[in-house]
C-alpha positions as CSV (number, residue, x, y, z in Angstrom):
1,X,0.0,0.0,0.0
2,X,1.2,3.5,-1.0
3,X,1.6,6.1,1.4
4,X,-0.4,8.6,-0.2
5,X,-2.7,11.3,1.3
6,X,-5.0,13.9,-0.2
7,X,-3.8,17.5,-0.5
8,X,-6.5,18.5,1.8
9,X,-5.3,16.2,4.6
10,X,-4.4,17.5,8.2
11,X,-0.9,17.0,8.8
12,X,-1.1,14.8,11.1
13,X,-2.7,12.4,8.9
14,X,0.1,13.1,6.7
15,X,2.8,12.2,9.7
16,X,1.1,8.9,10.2
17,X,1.5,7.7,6.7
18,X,4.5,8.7,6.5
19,X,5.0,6.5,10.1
20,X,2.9,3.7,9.2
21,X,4.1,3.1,5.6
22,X,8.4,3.3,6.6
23,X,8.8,5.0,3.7
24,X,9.9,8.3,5.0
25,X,7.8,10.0,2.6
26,X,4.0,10.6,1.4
27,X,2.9,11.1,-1.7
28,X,0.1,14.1,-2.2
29,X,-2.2,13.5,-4.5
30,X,-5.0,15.9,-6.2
31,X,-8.8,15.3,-6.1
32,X,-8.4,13.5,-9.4
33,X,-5.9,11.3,-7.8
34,X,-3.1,12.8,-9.6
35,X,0.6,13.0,-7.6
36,X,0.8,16.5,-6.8
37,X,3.7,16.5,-4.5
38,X,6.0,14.9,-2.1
39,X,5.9,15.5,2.0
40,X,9.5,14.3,3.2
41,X,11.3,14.6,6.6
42,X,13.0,17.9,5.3
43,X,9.5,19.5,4.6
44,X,8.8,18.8,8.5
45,X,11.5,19.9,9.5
46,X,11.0,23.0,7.3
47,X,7.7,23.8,8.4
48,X,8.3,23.4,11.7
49,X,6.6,26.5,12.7
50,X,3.1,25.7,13.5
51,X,3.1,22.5,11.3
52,X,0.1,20.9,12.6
53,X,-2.0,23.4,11.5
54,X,-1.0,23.0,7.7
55,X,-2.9,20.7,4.7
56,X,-0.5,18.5,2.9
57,X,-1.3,20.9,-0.3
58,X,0.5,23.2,1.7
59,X,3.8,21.8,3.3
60,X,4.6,19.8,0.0
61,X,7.3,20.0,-2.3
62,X,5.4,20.3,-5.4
63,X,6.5,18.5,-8.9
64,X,8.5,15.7,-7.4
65,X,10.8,13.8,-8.8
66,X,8.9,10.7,-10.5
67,X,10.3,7.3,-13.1
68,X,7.9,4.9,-15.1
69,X,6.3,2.2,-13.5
70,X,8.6,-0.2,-16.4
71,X,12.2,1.5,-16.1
72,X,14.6,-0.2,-15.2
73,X,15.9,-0.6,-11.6
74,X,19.2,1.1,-12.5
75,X,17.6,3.9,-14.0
76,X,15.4,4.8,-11.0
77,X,18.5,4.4,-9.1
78,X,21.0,7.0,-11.3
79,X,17.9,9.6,-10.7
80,X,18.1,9.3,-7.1
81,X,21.9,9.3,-6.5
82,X,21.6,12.2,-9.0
83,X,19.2,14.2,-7.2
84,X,20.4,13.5,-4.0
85,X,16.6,11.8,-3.0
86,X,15.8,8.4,-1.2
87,X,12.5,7.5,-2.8
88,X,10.8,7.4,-5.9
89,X,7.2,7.4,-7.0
90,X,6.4,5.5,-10.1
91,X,3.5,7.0,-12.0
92,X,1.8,6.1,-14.8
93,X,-0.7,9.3,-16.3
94,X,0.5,11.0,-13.6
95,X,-1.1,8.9,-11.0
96,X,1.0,7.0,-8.6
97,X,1.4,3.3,-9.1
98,X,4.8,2.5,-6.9
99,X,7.1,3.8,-4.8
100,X,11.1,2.7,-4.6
101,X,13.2,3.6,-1.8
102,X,17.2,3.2,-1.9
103,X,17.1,0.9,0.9
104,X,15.3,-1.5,-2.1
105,X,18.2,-1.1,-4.5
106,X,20.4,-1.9,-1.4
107,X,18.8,-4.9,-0.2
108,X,18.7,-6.0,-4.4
109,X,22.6,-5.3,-4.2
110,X,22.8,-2.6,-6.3
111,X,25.2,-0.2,-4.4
């Protein structure tokens, strides 16, 4: 199961799938269902300042960094060493479908 929350949610709801799922992340998505942004421990940490009191839509990082459900491992992990990110959202028309973390490609043996 993704951890995905809608871009209205408290965030609190937003903390506990980020919790529950070990990712480290949540994904935001749109009414439409459609990935609208990333919540990661650096946009808590970030919005520090009265952070319970925000919606998802609003603590975000909008546009985030996302690979096609059928590339190839290797290629998911080039974007991340590249970007300097631990997880990955695979979407397919925009709407998420998976999610890769680096601790996958490690426990695969690719680093």
């Amino acid at each position: 199961e993704l951890p995905l929350v809608p871009d209205t949610a408290r965030m609190p709801e937003a903390m506990l799938a980020m919790t529950s799922k070990h990712f480290g992340c949540t994904g935001v998505v749109s009414a439409d269902g459609v990935l609208a942004g990333i919540i990661t421990d650096g946009d808590l940490r970030r919005h520090m300042q009265g952070l319970l009191d925000h919606t998802a839509g609003e603590v975000m990082t909008r546009s985030p960094r996302t690979i096609a459900p059928d590339a190839l491992a290797e290629a998911a992990l080039a974007q991340m060493q590249d970007s300097k990110i631990t997880s990955l959202f695979a979407v397919q028309g925009d709407r998420p479908r998976g999610i890769l973390h680096i601790h996958d490609c490690l426990r695969a043996g690719m680093v």
